[in-house]
Coordinates of C-alpha atoms in Angstrom, one line a residue:
Chain A
X1 CA 128.3 135.1 278.3
X2 CA 127.2 136.1 281.8
X3 CA 126.4 139.7 280.8
X4 CA 123.8 138.5 278.3
X5 CA 120.3 139.8 278.6
X6 CA 118.7 136.5 277.9
X7 CA 119.7 133.4 279.9
X8 CA 118.4 129.8 280.0
X9 CA 119.4 128.0 283.2
X10 CA 118.9 124.5 281.6
X11 CA 121.4 125.5 278.9
X12 CA 124.2 126.5 281.3
X13 CA 126.7 124.2 283.0
X14 CA 126.3 124.2 286.8
X15 CA 128.3 122.6 289.5
X16 CA 127.6 123.3 293.1
X17 CA 130.7 123.9 295.3
X18 CA 131.3 122.0 298.5
X19 CA 133.2 123.2 301.6
X20 CA 136.7 121.8 301.8
X21 CA 139.1 120.9 304.5
X22 CA 142.8 120.6 304.0
X23 CA 142.9 117.0 304.9
X24 CA 140.4 114.1 305.2
X25 CA 142.0 111.6 307.6
X26 CA 140.6 108.1 307.6
X27 CA 141.1 106.5 311.0
X28 CA 140.2 103.0 309.8
X29 CA 138.1 100.6 307.8
X30 CA 136.2 97.9 309.7
X31 CA 135.5 94.5 308.2
X32 CA 133.7 91.6 309.8
X33 CA 136.8 89.8 310.6
X34 CA 138.0 92.8 312.6
X35 CA 134.8 93.0 314.5
X36 CA 134.8 89.3 315.2
X37 CA 138.2 89.6 316.7
X38 CA 136.6 91.6 319.5
X39 CA 137.0 95.1 321.0
X40 CA 140.7 94.4 321.8
X41 CA 141.4 94.4 318.1
X42 CA 139.9 97.8 317.7
X43 CA 141.8 99.0 320.8
X44 CA 145.1 97.9 319.3
X45 CA 144.1 99.5 316.0
X46 CA 143.3 102.9 317.4
X47 CA 146.4 102.9 319.8
X48 CA 148.6 102.3 316.7
X49 CA 146.7 104.7 314.5
X50 CA 146.9 107.5 317.1
X51 CA 150.7 107.8 316.5
X52 CA 150.2 108.3 312.8
X53 CA 147.3 110.6 313.3
X54 CA 149.6 113.0 315.1
X55 CA 152.2 112.7 312.3
X56 CA 149.6 113.3 309.6
X57 CA 148.3 116.4 311.5
X58 CA 151.9 117.7 311.8
X59 CA 152.5 117.1 308.1
X60 CA 149.3 118.9 307.1
X61 CA 150.2 121.9 309.3
X62 CA 153.7 122.0 307.8
X63 CA 152.3 122.0 304.3
X64 CA 150.2 125.1 304.9
X65 CA 153.0 127.0 306.6
X66 CA 152.4 126.1 310.3
X67 CA 148.9 127.5 310.4
X68 CA 146.1 125.4 312.0
X69 CA 144.9 123.0 309.3
X70 CA 141.3 122.1 308.8
X71 CA 141.3 118.3 309.3
X72 CA 138.3 116.1 309.4
X73 CA 138.4 112.4 310.5
X74 CA 136.3 109.6 309.1
X75 CA 135.7 105.9 309.7
X76 CA 134.3 103.4 307.2
X77 CA 132.3 100.3 308.1
X78 CA 131.8 97.5 305.6
X79 CA 128.1 96.7 305.2
X80 CA 128.4 95.9 301.5
X81 CA 130.4 92.7 301.3
X82 CA 129.2 91.2 304.6
X83 CA 126.5 92.3 306.9
X84 CA 127.4 91.8 310.5
X85 CA 126.1 93.1 313.9
X86 CA 123.9 96.2 313.9
X87 CA 124.7 100.0 314.1
X88 CA 123.1 100.1 317.6
X89 CA 125.6 97.4 318.8
X90 CA 128.7 98.2 316.8
X91 CA 129.0 102.0 316.5
X92 CA 129.1 102.7 320.3
X93 CA 132.0 100.2 320.6
X94 CA 133.9 101.9 317.8
X95 CA 133.4 105.3 319.3
X96 CA 134.4 104.2 322.8
X97 CA 137.5 102.6 321.6
X98 CA 138.5 105.6 319.5
X99 CA 137.9 107.9 322.5
X100 CA 140.0 105.7 324.7
X101 CA 142.9 106.3 322.3
X102 CA 142.2 110.1 322.4
X103 CA 140.7 110.1 318.9
X104 CA 137.5 111.8 317.6
X105 CA 135.6 110.3 314.7
X106 CA 133.9 113.2 312.9
X107 CA 132.2 111.3 310.1
X108 CA 131.1 107.7 309.9
X109 CA 130.3 106.1 306.5
X110 CA 128.8 102.8 305.3
X111 CA 130.7 101.1 302.5
X112 CA 127.4 100.4 300.6
X113 CA 127.0 104.2 300.4
X114 CA 129.9 104.2 297.9
X115 CA 127.8 102.0 295.6
X116 CA 124.4 103.7 296.1
X117 CA 123.8 106.7 298.3
X118 CA 120.4 108.3 298.6
X119 CA 119.2 106.4 295.6
X120 CA 122.1 107.8 293.5
X121 CA 124.2 105.1 291.8
X122 CA 127.7 106.5 292.6
X123 CA 129.7 103.5 291.6
X124 CA 127.9 103.3 288.3
X125 CA 128.4 107.0 287.6
X126 CA 132.2 106.6 288.3
X127 CA 132.3 103.6 286.0
X128 CA 131.0 105.8 283.1
X129 CA 133.8 108.2 283.8
X130 CA 136.6 105.7 283.3
X131 CA 138.9 106.8 280.5
X132 CA 141.5 104.1 280.0
X133 CA 145.2 105.0 279.7
X134 CA 145.8 104.4 276.0
X135 CA 148.7 102.0 275.2
X136 CA 151.1 103.4 272.5
X137 CA 149.5 103.1 269.1
X138 CA 145.9 104.0 270.2
X139 CA 144.6 106.4 267.6
X140 CA 141.0 106.6 268.5
X141 CA 139.4 103.3 269.2
X142 CA 137.4 102.9 272.4
X143 CA 138.8 100.5 274.9
X144 CA 136.4 97.9 276.2
X145 CA 136.4 98.5 280.0
X146 CA 132.7 98.4 280.2
X147 CA 132.6 95.0 278.5
X148 CA 135.3 93.2 280.5
X149 CA 135.0 94.8 283.9
X150 CA 138.8 94.8 284.2
X151 CA 141.1 97.8 284.2
X152 CA 144.8 97.3 283.5
X153 CA 147.8 99.6 283.8
X154 CA 149.1 98.5 280.4
X155 CA 148.7 95.9 277.7
X156 CA 147.8 92.4 278.6
X157 CA 149.5 89.3 277.3
X158 CA 147.9 88.6 273.9
X159 CA 145.6 85.6 273.9
X160 CA 147.1 82.5 272.3
X161 CA 145.1 81.4 269.3
X162 CA 146.2 78.0 268.3
X163 CA 143.2 77.7 266.0
X164 CA 145.0 79.9 263.5
X165 CA 147.6 77.2 263.1
X166 CA 150.4 79.6 263.9
X167 CA 151.3 79.2 267.6
X168 CA 153.2 82.2 268.7
X169 CA 155.3 82.1 271.8
X170 CA 154.1 83.7 275.0
X171 CA 154.4 87.5 275.0
X172 CA 154.7 89.4 278.3
X173 CA 152.2 92.0 279.4
X174 CA 153.5 95.5 279.4
X175 CA 152.9 98.4 281.8
X176 CA 152.3 101.6 279.8
X177 CA 154.3 103.8 282.2
X178 CA 157.0 101.2 282.7
X179 CA 160.6 102.3 283.5
X180 CA 162.8 99.6 282.0
X181 CA 160.7 96.8 283.4
X182 CA 156.9 96.4 283.9
X183 CA 154.9 96.1 287.0
X184 CA 151.7 94.9 285.3
X185 CA 148.4 95.1 287.2
X186 CA 144.9 94.2 286.1
X187 CA 142.1 95.2 288.5
X188 CA 138.7 93.6 288.6
X189 CA 136.1 96.3 288.9
X190 CA 133.0 94.2 289.3
X191 CA 131.5 90.8 288.9
X192 CA 128.0 90.0 287.7
X193 CA 126.1 87.2 289.3
X194 CA 122.4 86.4 288.8
X195 CA 122.0 89.8 287.1
X196 CA 123.3 91.4 290.3
X197 CA 126.4 93.5 290.0
X198 CA 128.9 93.3 292.8
X199 CA 131.4 96.1 292.8
X200 CA 134.9 95.2 293.8
X201 CA 136.5 96.4 297.0
X202 CA 139.1 98.6 295.1
X203 CA 136.4 100.1 293.0
X204 CA 134.3 101.1 295.9
X205 CA 137.4 102.4 297.7
X206 CA 138.2 104.5 294.6
X207 CA 134.6 106.0 294.8
X208 CA 135.2 106.6 298.5
X209 CA 138.5 108.5 297.7
X210 CA 136.7 110.7 295.1
X211 CA 133.9 111.4 297.5
X212 CA 136.4 112.5 300.2
X213 CA 138.2 114.7 297.6
X214 CA 135.0 116.5 296.9
X215 CA 135.1 115.5 293.2
X216 CA 131.7 113.7 292.9
X217 CA 128.5 115.3 291.7
X218 CA 125.2 114.2 290.5
X219 CA 123.7 116.5 287.9
X220 CA 125.9 119.3 289.4
X221 CA 124.7 118.6 293.0
X222 CA 127.0 117.3 295.7
X223 CA 126.5 113.6 296.6
X224 CA 127.0 111.7 299.9
X225 CA 126.2 114.8 301.9
X226 CA 126.8 114.2 305.6
X227 CA 123.7 114.0 307.7
X228 CA 124.0 115.3 311.3
X229 CA 123.5 112.8 314.1
X230 CA 121.3 114.3 316.7
X231 CA 122.2 111.9 319.4
X232 CA 120.2 109.0 320.7
X233 CA 120.5 105.3 319.8
X234 CA 121.7 104.1 316.5
X235 CA 119.3 102.0 314.5
X236 CA 119.2 98.2 314.5
X237 CA 119.4 98.0 310.7
X238 CA 122.2 99.2 308.6
X239 CA 119.8 100.4 305.9
X240 CA 118.3 102.8 308.5
X241 CA 121.7 104.5 308.9
X242 CA 122.4 107.4 306.6
X243 CA 125.3 106.6 304.2
X244 CA 127.4 109.4 305.8
X245 CA 126.9 110.6 309.3
X246 CA 128.4 113.6 311.0
X247 CA 129.0 112.6 314.6
X248 CA 130.8 115.8 315.6
X249 CA 128.9 119.0 315.2
X250 CA 132.0 121.1 315.2
X251 CA 133.9 119.0 312.7
X252 CA 135.8 120.5 309.8
X253 CA 134.2 119.8 306.3
X254 CA 134.1 116.2 305.2
X255 CA 135.5 116.9 301.8
X256 CA 139.2 117.9 301.5
X257 CA 142.0 118.8 299.1
X258 CA 143.9 115.7 300.1
X259 CA 143.1 112.4 301.8
X260 CA 145.3 110.4 304.2
X261 CA 144.2 106.9 304.9
X262 CA 145.6 104.9 307.9
X263 CA 145.3 101.2 307.4
X264 CA 146.9 97.9 308.1
X265 CA 149.5 96.8 305.5
X266 CA 147.4 93.9 304.3
X267 CA 145.4 96.6 302.3
X268 CA 148.5 97.6 300.3
X269 CA 147.4 95.8 297.2
X270 CA 143.9 97.0 297.3
X271 CA 145.0 100.6 297.6
X272 CA 147.5 100.3 294.8
X273 CA 144.5 99.2 292.7
X274 CA 142.6 102.2 294.0
X275 CA 145.4 104.5 292.7
X276 CA 145.3 102.6 289.3
X277 CA 141.6 103.4 289.1
X278 CA 141.9 107.0 290.2
X279 CA 144.5 107.6 287.6
X280 CA 142.0 106.6 284.9
X281 CA 138.9 108.5 286.0
X282 CA 137.8 111.7 284.2
X283 CA 136.3 113.5 287.2
X284 CA 133.7 116.3 287.0
X285 CA 135.5 119.2 285.3
X286 CA 133.5 121.8 287.3
X287 CA 134.3 120.1 290.7
X288 CA 138.0 119.8 289.7
X289 CA 138.1 123.5 288.8
X290 CA 136.5 124.6 292.0
X291 CA 139.1 122.7 294.1
X292 CA 141.9 124.1 292.0
X293 CA 140.6 127.7 292.4
X294 CA 139.8 127.4 296.1
X295 CA 143.2 125.9 296.9
X296 CA 145.0 128.5 294.8
X297 CA 143.2 131.3 296.6
X298 CA 144.3 129.8 299.9
X299 CA 147.8 129.3 298.7
X300 CA 147.7 125.6 299.3
X301 CA 149.1 123.7 296.3
X302 CA 147.1 120.6 295.4
X303 CA 148.6 117.9 293.1
X304 CA 147.0 118.3 289.6
X305 CA 146.6 114.5 289.1
X306 CA 143.8 113.2 291.3
X307 CA 145.5 109.9 292.3
X308 CA 148.4 112.1 293.7
X309 CA 146.0 113.6 296.2
X310 CA 145.5 110.4 298.1
X311 CA 148.1 109.5 300.6
X312 CA 148.4 106.5 302.9
X313 CA 150.1 105.2 306.0
X314 CA 150.3 101.4 306.1
X315 CA 151.1 100.1 309.5
X316 CA 151.9 96.7 310.9
X317 CA 148.8 94.6 311.6
X318 CA 147.8 94.4 315.2
X319 CA 148.9 91.0 316.6
X320 CA 146.4 88.2 315.9
X321 CA 144.4 87.2 318.9
X322 CA 145.6 83.7 318.6
X323 CA 149.2 84.8 318.9
X324 CA 148.4 87.0 321.9
X325 CA 146.8 84.0 323.6
X326 CA 149.9 82.1 322.9
X327 CA 152.2 84.7 324.4
Chain B
X1 CA 142.7 126.1 285.6
X2 CA 143.8 127.5 288.9
X3 CA 146.6 125.6 290.6
X4 CA 147.2 123.2 287.8
X5 CA 150.8 123.4 286.7
X6 CA 151.2 125.6 283.6
X7 CA 151.0 123.9 280.3
X8 CA 151.9 125.9 277.2
X9 CA 148.7 127.4 275.8
X10 CA 147.1 125.7 272.8
X11 CA 148.2 126.9 269.4
X12 CA 146.1 124.6 267.4
X13 CA 142.6 123.2 267.7
X14 CA 141.1 120.6 265.3
X15 CA 137.9 118.7 265.0
X16 CA 135.6 116.7 262.8
X17 CA 131.8 117.1 262.9
X18 CA 129.4 114.4 261.4
X19 CA 126.0 115.7 260.7
X20 CA 122.9 113.7 259.8
X21 CA 119.2 113.2 260.1
X22 CA 118.1 111.6 263.3
X23 CA 116.7 108.2 262.4
X24 CA 113.4 108.6 264.1
X25 CA 109.9 109.1 262.6
X26 CA 109.0 111.8 265.1
X27 CA 111.4 114.6 266.0
X28 CA 112.4 114.3 269.7
X29 CA 111.1 116.8 272.2
X30 CA 113.4 118.4 274.7
X31 CA 113.1 115.7 277.3
X32 CA 113.7 112.9 274.9
X33 CA 116.7 114.8 273.4
X34 CA 118.2 115.1 276.9
X35 CA 117.6 111.4 277.4
X36 CA 119.3 110.5 274.1
X37 CA 122.4 112.7 274.8
X38 CA 122.8 111.7 278.4
X39 CA 126.2 110.1 277.9
X40 CA 126.9 110.0 281.6
X41 CA 124.5 109.2 284.4
X42 CA 125.8 112.0 286.6
X43 CA 126.1 114.8 284.2
X44 CA 123.4 117.0 282.8
X45 CA 122.6 117.5 279.1
X46 CA 122.4 121.2 278.3
X47 CA 119.0 121.9 276.8
X48 CA 118.1 125.2 275.2
X49 CA 114.6 126.2 274.0
X50 CA 115.3 129.7 272.6
X51 CA 115.7 130.6 269.8
X52 CA 115.3 126.9 268.8
X53 CA 115.4 123.6 270.6
X54 CA 119.0 122.5 271.0
X55 CA 120.5 119.9 273.2
X56 CA 124.2 119.4 273.9
X57 CA 125.7 116.4 275.5
X58 CA 128.6 116.5 278.0
X59 CA 132.1 115.9 276.6
X60 CA 133.4 112.3 276.8
X61 CA 137.0 111.6 276.4
X62 CA 139.0 109.1 274.4
X63 CA 142.7 108.5 275.3
X64 CA 145.1 108.5 272.4
X65 CA 148.9 107.9 272.0
X66 CA 149.7 107.9 268.4
X67 CA 151.1 110.0 265.5
X68 CA 149.4 113.2 264.4
X69 CA 148.3 113.4 260.8
X70 CA 150.7 115.8 259.0
X71 CA 150.8 117.1 255.4
X72 CA 154.5 116.9 255.1
X73 CA 155.1 113.4 256.4
X74 CA 156.6 114.6 259.7
X75 CA 156.2 111.9 262.4
X76 CA 155.0 113.5 265.6
X77 CA 153.9 111.3 268.4
X78 CA 151.3 112.9 270.7
X79 CA 149.5 111.8 273.9
X80 CA 146.4 113.0 275.5
X81 CA 142.6 113.0 275.3
X82 CA 140.2 113.8 272.5
X83 CA 136.9 115.2 273.5
X84 CA 133.7 114.1 271.8
X85 CA 130.2 115.5 272.1
X86 CA 126.9 115.3 270.4
X87 CA 124.2 117.9 269.7
X88 CA 120.6 117.6 268.5
X89 CA 118.9 120.5 266.9
X90 CA 115.0 120.7 266.9
X91 CA 115.0 117.0 267.8
X92 CA 115.9 116.3 264.1
X93 CA 119.5 116.8 263.1
X94 CA 122.1 114.9 265.1
X95 CA 125.7 115.9 265.1
X96 CA 128.8 114.3 266.7
X97 CA 132.0 116.2 267.0
X98 CA 135.5 115.0 268.1
X99 CA 138.0 117.7 268.8
X100 CA 141.3 118.4 270.5
X101 CA 143.7 121.2 271.0
X102 CA 147.5 121.1 271.2
X103 CA 150.2 123.2 272.7
X104 CA 153.3 124.3 270.7
X105 CA 155.5 121.8 272.3
X106 CA 155.6 119.1 274.9
X107 CA 158.0 116.8 276.8
X108 CA 159.8 113.9 275.2
X109 CA 158.4 111.5 277.7
X110 CA 154.9 110.2 278.3
X111 CA 153.6 111.4 281.7
X112 CA 151.4 109.5 284.1
X113 CA 147.9 109.2 282.7
X114 CA 146.4 111.3 285.5
X115 CA 148.3 114.3 284.1
X116 CA 146.4 114.1 280.8
X117 CA 143.0 113.4 282.4
X118 CA 143.0 116.7 284.2
X119 CA 143.5 118.5 280.9
X120 CA 140.5 117.2 279.0
X121 CA 140.7 117.6 275.2
X122 CA 144.4 118.4 275.2
X123 CA 146.8 116.3 273.1
X124 CA 150.5 117.0 273.9
X125 CA 153.1 116.5 271.1
X126 CA 156.4 114.9 271.9
X127 CA 158.7 117.8 271.1
X128 CA 157.7 120.6 268.8
X129 CA 154.3 120.7 267.1
X130 CA 154.5 121.3 263.3
X131 CA 151.4 123.6 263.5
X132 CA 150.7 124.1 259.8
X133 CA 151.5 120.6 258.7
X134 CA 149.3 119.2 261.4
X135 CA 146.4 121.6 260.6
X136 CA 146.7 120.6 256.9
X137 CA 147.1 116.9 257.8
X138 CA 143.9 116.9 259.9
X139 CA 141.9 118.6 257.1
X140 CA 143.3 116.1 254.6
X141 CA 142.4 113.2 256.8
X142 CA 144.4 110.8 258.8
X143 CA 146.5 108.0 257.5
X144 CA 147.0 104.5 259.0
X145 CA 147.8 104.6 262.7
X146 CA 147.4 108.4 262.9
X147 CA 145.0 110.2 265.2
X148 CA 141.5 109.6 263.7
X149 CA 139.0 112.2 264.7
X150 CA 136.4 110.8 262.2
X151 CA 136.5 107.4 263.9
X152 CA 136.0 108.9 267.3
X153 CA 133.0 111.0 266.1
X154 CA 131.6 108.0 264.2
X155 CA 132.0 105.9 267.4
X156 CA 130.0 108.3 269.4
X157 CA 127.3 108.5 266.6
X158 CA 127.1 104.7 266.5
X159 CA 126.7 104.6 270.3
X160 CA 123.8 107.1 270.1
X161 CA 122.1 105.4 267.2
X162 CA 121.8 102.2 269.4
X163 CA 119.6 104.1 271.8
X164 CA 116.2 102.5 272.3
X165 CA 114.5 105.8 271.8
X166 CA 115.2 105.6 268.1
X167 CA 112.8 103.7 265.8
X168 CA 115.2 103.9 262.8
X169 CA 112.3 105.1 260.6
X170 CA 113.7 108.3 259.1
X171 CA 111.0 110.3 257.4
X172 CA 113.1 110.7 254.2
X173 CA 116.4 109.7 252.8
X174 CA 119.4 111.9 253.3
X175 CA 123.2 111.6 253.4
X176 CA 125.6 112.4 256.2
X177 CA 128.2 115.1 255.8
X178 CA 131.5 115.5 257.5
X179 CA 133.2 118.7 258.2
X180 CA 136.8 118.8 259.3
X181 CA 138.2 122.0 260.8
X182 CA 141.5 123.3 262.0
X183 CA 142.0 126.5 263.9
X184 CA 145.5 128.0 264.2
X185 CA 146.4 130.8 266.6
X186 CA 145.6 134.3 265.2
X187 CA 148.5 136.7 265.1
X188 CA 148.9 138.8 268.3
X189 CA 146.2 141.5 268.5
X190 CA 144.0 140.1 265.8
X191 CA 140.5 138.8 266.2
X192 CA 139.1 135.5 265.0
X193 CA 138.8 134.9 261.3
X194 CA 137.4 132.2 258.9
X195 CA 140.1 131.7 256.3
X196 CA 138.6 129.1 254.1
X197 CA 135.5 126.9 253.7
X198 CA 135.9 124.2 251.2
X199 CA 133.1 122.1 249.7
X200 CA 134.8 118.8 248.7
X201 CA 133.3 115.6 247.3
X202 CA 131.5 112.8 249.1
X203 CA 130.0 115.1 251.7
X204 CA 133.3 116.3 253.0
X205 CA 133.8 120.0 254.0
X206 CA 136.8 121.6 255.5
X207 CA 137.1 124.8 257.4
X208 CA 140.3 126.8 258.3
X209 CA 140.1 129.2 261.1
X210 CA 142.4 131.6 263.0
X211 CA 141.5 132.1 266.7
X212 CA 143.0 134.3 269.4
X213 CA 144.4 132.5 272.5
X214 CA 141.4 133.2 274.7
X215 CA 138.9 131.4 272.5
X216 CA 138.5 127.8 273.8
X217 CA 138.4 124.8 271.4
X218 CA 134.8 124.1 272.5
X219 CA 133.7 127.5 271.1
X220 CA 135.4 126.7 267.8
X221 CA 133.6 123.3 267.9
X222 CA 130.3 125.1 268.4
X223 CA 130.9 127.4 265.5
X224 CA 131.8 124.5 263.2
X225 CA 128.8 122.5 264.3
X226 CA 126.7 125.4 263.3
X227 CA 128.4 125.7 259.9
X228 CA 128.0 122.0 259.4
X229 CA 124.4 122.0 260.4
X230 CA 123.5 124.7 257.8
X231 CA 125.7 123.2 255.1
X232 CA 123.9 119.9 255.7
X233 CA 120.5 121.6 255.4
X234 CA 121.5 123.2 252.0
X235 CA 123.0 119.9 250.8
X236 CA 119.9 117.9 251.8
X237 CA 117.3 120.3 250.4
X238 CA 119.3 120.8 247.1
X239 CA 119.4 117.0 246.8
X240 CA 115.7 116.8 247.5
X241 CA 114.8 119.3 244.8
X242 CA 117.1 117.5 242.4
X243 CA 115.4 114.1 242.9
X244 CA 111.9 115.6 242.9
X245 CA 112.3 116.4 239.2
X246 CA 110.5 119.7 239.5
X247 CA 108.5 120.6 236.5
X248 CA 108.8 117.2 234.9
X249 CA 107.0 115.3 237.6
X250 CA 103.3 115.2 237.8
X251 CA 101.6 117.3 240.6
X252 CA 101.1 114.8 243.4
X253 CA 104.5 113.2 243.0
X254 CA 106.3 116.5 243.3
X255 CA 104.3 117.4 246.3
X256 CA 105.1 114.1 248.0
X257 CA 108.8 114.5 247.2
X258 CA 109.0 118.0 248.7
X259 CA 106.7 117.5 251.6
X260 CA 109.5 116.2 254.0
X261 CA 111.4 119.5 253.5
X262 CA 108.3 121.4 254.7
X263 CA 107.6 119.1 257.5
X264 CA 111.1 118.6 258.9
X265 CA 113.7 121.1 257.5
X266 CA 112.4 124.5 256.5
X267 CA 112.1 125.7 260.1
X268 CA 115.7 124.7 261.0
X269 CA 117.5 127.5 259.3
X270 CA 118.9 129.7 262.1
X271 CA 122.6 130.6 261.7
X272 CA 124.4 131.6 264.9
X273 CA 121.7 130.4 267.2
X274 CA 124.1 128.7 269.6
X275 CA 127.4 130.1 268.6
X276 CA 129.8 131.8 271.0
X277 CA 129.3 135.6 270.9
X278 CA 133.0 136.1 269.9
X279 CA 132.7 133.9 266.8
X280 CA 129.2 134.6 265.5
X281 CA 130.4 137.3 263.1
X282 CA 132.5 134.7 261.2
X283 CA 129.3 133.7 259.5
X284 CA 129.3 137.0 257.6
X285 CA 132.1 135.9 255.4
X286 CA 130.0 133.0 254.1
X287 CA 126.9 135.1 253.8
X288 CA 128.8 137.4 251.4
X289 CA 130.4 134.7 249.5
X290 CA 128.8 132.3 248.5
X291 CA 125.8 133.5 250.5
X292 CA 124.4 130.6 252.5
X293 CA 121.2 132.3 253.5
X294 CA 120.7 133.7 250.1
X295 CA 120.8 130.2 248.6
X296 CA 118.5 128.9 251.4
X297 CA 115.9 131.6 250.8
X298 CA 115.9 130.8 247.1
X299 CA 115.5 127.1 247.8
X300 CA 112.6 127.7 250.2
X301 CA 111.0 130.0 247.7
X302 CA 111.2 127.4 245.0
X303 CA 109.6 124.8 247.2
X304 CA 106.8 127.1 248.2
X305 CA 106.2 128.2 244.6
X306 CA 106.2 124.7 243.5
X307 CA 103.7 123.7 246.1
X308 CA 101.5 126.7 245.2
X309 CA 101.6 125.8 241.5
X310 CA 100.7 122.2 242.3
X311 CA 97.8 123.4 244.4
X312 CA 96.2 125.4 241.6
X313 CA 94.9 122.4 239.5
X314 CA 93.8 120.7 242.7
X315 CA 91.8 123.8 243.7
X316 CA 90.5 124.1 240.2
X317 CA 89.4 120.5 240.3
X318 CA 87.8 120.9 243.6
X319 CA 85.8 123.9 242.4
X320 CA 84.7 122.3 239.1
X321 CA 83.5 119.0 240.6
X322 CA 81.3 120.8 243.1

């Protein structure tokens, strides 16, 4: 219909494209307990991560046929579940410790930016895009995710209803994609307390993955656009810090065809939950098409299913400070 | 879709449209229409002001894993997503459509859910799709446990009708209609065609189409929404004239009975206003036989004549009492 004489812009679908790297490499995710453990903990972390960063770079280069891949690095600081320290105090330490390990952090993000960024409710928008995997026998009824706040990978154990007089025995839950046996998982997406919604860690992490994959839009416009940091001191209040900051002026684009996340193995369960969520999100069709077309033009195959685009390296936790003191 | 792994192209597209009067005393303007149809916070409602006010919601998906309705009793399990969308014309007529398309065959194993989500509105059969039996099955209506497009469209309609914008004070009584449609692939080299339009009882209409491969299911849904809208207008105005007891009723009563048509419906007739260019000409079949627009013009003329006739004594009265 593009050759039509008459056009109405409000009547046409529109999705703005974003620049894309080959890989978005997350160098870490900082929680209060990591911070409280002191800079040595960060030093250990980056020293370990450095090894896997080199491996991830080599893997990305191999995948595009030995050419130089576009890779951007990012680092996420939790300011959503617990507020600790200040950007002015914390960020220079993180940057110093990364540099000491020979790493450059291109982009820095705040976890609360995955809930609300620049007044746009990202988590809420992603929640509206959940399309539950239907268990066999689903012929058109709408599943109740938005009512329960839980998302499973199959069918739950039916509730026992002794009031009906007929007490049935326990029935097991069932994973929809089970092979012979089930690994059933049920993920809490949020909790409501005092009319305040608290998004769960896996849900925000799923939003974070979608943001890195360049698949989020708000009314067709990109969201969580990186703001350049022009130097100078970081603010003393987390709210003063933009949700996503570009620290390196020459960095490759923040969004990428794939993500690789390097984290301690205690996050394994959280990230498994993230994949469960990603597998049930109906992402913006325009954004999805743009990624497919760009990658096809570049000759870089991208997995069709969104959850398959997120990869991970789980490494052994740095030794606890207590154990180090003991040694 | 670019780098997505090839899936056999769709050979069948099916849908169901439910059409009814928006339960609101005032017709909604463009902004309110966009608010009503904003099914997702992050996606725009498409609003068109020419040649008439028309708002179209984004598609929302419902996951299904069930048997397809078939006319010959064949049991075909299928997995995928059904798309649903809503449209509001002139802030007055609300429509909800559920539709899907299906390839000629699919794997005998359910794939990871993410596979289906990146192919919105596609339902893949296990094994070979009995095309004709499925098309006929959808038009006939689904049995127990079979894919139920009507339920999905009705669910979307119910969701919209809970919107706080609506005061549930419809200006007149009317009935909803449902139109089921099935489009099979046109033979190689042939253009789209409308094979049959059936007016059944209880507000049910069915449409059989043939479409070339390049026509997306959404375009077929748009055509069928347009057909359903105009069929609903005819149905509703005919019913209004029936109940007004033209000729028998005394003057003011007839005027009162017909007034809603003038206020709310007569300006809505505009076939093809938002139909895909490739499909607009399918209307011509219905214009020749039975002649949708011909009937509409007659109805409009009858209403106008009736109102004019009723106005004469009033005018006379006004002149003589002066």
